[in-house]
């Protein structure tokens, strides 16, 4: 399946939606972790996720559903001011946070 990367900005609300958004995103196929060339997992920058989806429409739908899931759970309006979903075939990245074995 093709790989996608997304980055987004959430409007600040009370309660803060970020933690719930990440939980819901993972349930929808997105991840905050990216495998490095050494086989270890490294955390992506804040508000950046990757995932494998059959096509871009499904990746976008998963991101939008994540926002709706978060809104439903928190009971407050959750808005994404800006977002992008892009397909990629390779990546180069740096992270100072590794997943612990």
XYZ file of C-alpha atoms in Angstrom:
101
model
C 0.000 0.000 0.000
C 1.180 3.553 -0.626
C 2.663 5.571 2.234
C 1.305 8.963 3.243
C 2.465 11.742 5.519
C 0.257 14.359 7.097
C 0.812 17.443 9.151
C -1.947 19.548 10.688
C -2.737 22.438 13.025
C -5.520 22.071 15.585
C -7.283 25.095 17.026
C -6.599 25.272 20.771
C -9.640 24.383 22.857
C -10.469 23.369 26.422
C -9.911 20.526 26.946
C -6.759 20.342 24.823
C -7.554 18.043 21.862
C -4.006 16.973 20.937
C -3.619 13.812 23.051
C -7.068 12.508 22.132
C -6.429 13.369 18.472
C -3.261 11.240 18.473
C -5.074 8.300 20.090
C -7.854 8.491 17.506
C -5.352 8.908 14.653
C -3.554 5.706 15.632
C -6.871 3.864 15.672
C -7.452 5.147 12.106
C -4.094 3.900 10.767
C -1.818 6.882 11.381
C 1.383 6.686 13.459
C 3.708 9.102 15.253
C 6.612 6.675 14.648
C 8.763 6.148 11.533
C 11.212 3.291 11.002
C 14.777 4.463 10.455
C 17.428 2.848 8.278
C 18.719 1.091 11.412
C 15.345 -0.641 11.867
C 14.507 1.319 15.023
C 11.400 3.462 15.366
C 11.814 7.229 15.733
C 9.172 9.748 16.745
C 8.095 12.258 14.124
C 7.805 15.999 14.883
C 4.650 17.140 16.677
C 1.511 17.179 14.505
C 3.177 14.973 11.869
C 1.917 11.447 11.192
C 2.520 8.708 8.630
C 0.327 5.849 7.498
C -0.258 3.336 4.717
C -3.586 3.566 2.905
C -4.920 2.170 -0.376
C -5.113 5.680 -1.868
C -4.980 9.374 -1.015
C -8.755 9.698 -0.672
C -8.722 7.079 2.100
C -5.778 8.790 3.827
C -7.641 12.123 3.790
C -10.821 10.412 5.003
C -8.884 8.841 7.903
C -7.518 12.252 8.912
C -10.938 13.905 8.750
C -12.517 11.005 10.662
C -9.838 11.422 13.335
C -10.954 15.030 13.829
C -14.613 13.950 14.047
C -13.769 11.124 16.496
C -11.858 13.572 18.699
C -14.690 16.083 18.639
C -17.224 13.410 19.547
C -15.147 12.115 22.466
C -14.331 15.536 23.917
C -17.745 17.058 23.312
C -16.246 20.306 21.993
C -15.680 21.610 18.478
C -12.297 20.473 17.151
C -11.054 22.368 14.100
C -8.034 21.733 11.893
C -6.913 25.175 10.707
C -4.451 23.746 8.204
C -3.559 20.264 7.043
C -1.827 18.438 4.223
C -1.772 14.780 3.184
C 0.919 13.740 0.689
C 1.965 10.392 -0.745
C 5.662 9.551 -0.577
C 7.930 6.742 -1.699
C 11.003 7.551 0.375
C 11.978 9.786 3.233
C 14.906 11.265 5.075
C 14.347 12.452 8.614
C 16.031 13.086 11.939
C 14.584 12.558 15.394
C 16.034 12.751 18.878
C 13.429 10.359 20.321
C 13.673 6.578 19.799
C 11.082 4.027 20.765
C 12.305 2.044 23.731
C 12.543 -1.704 23.184
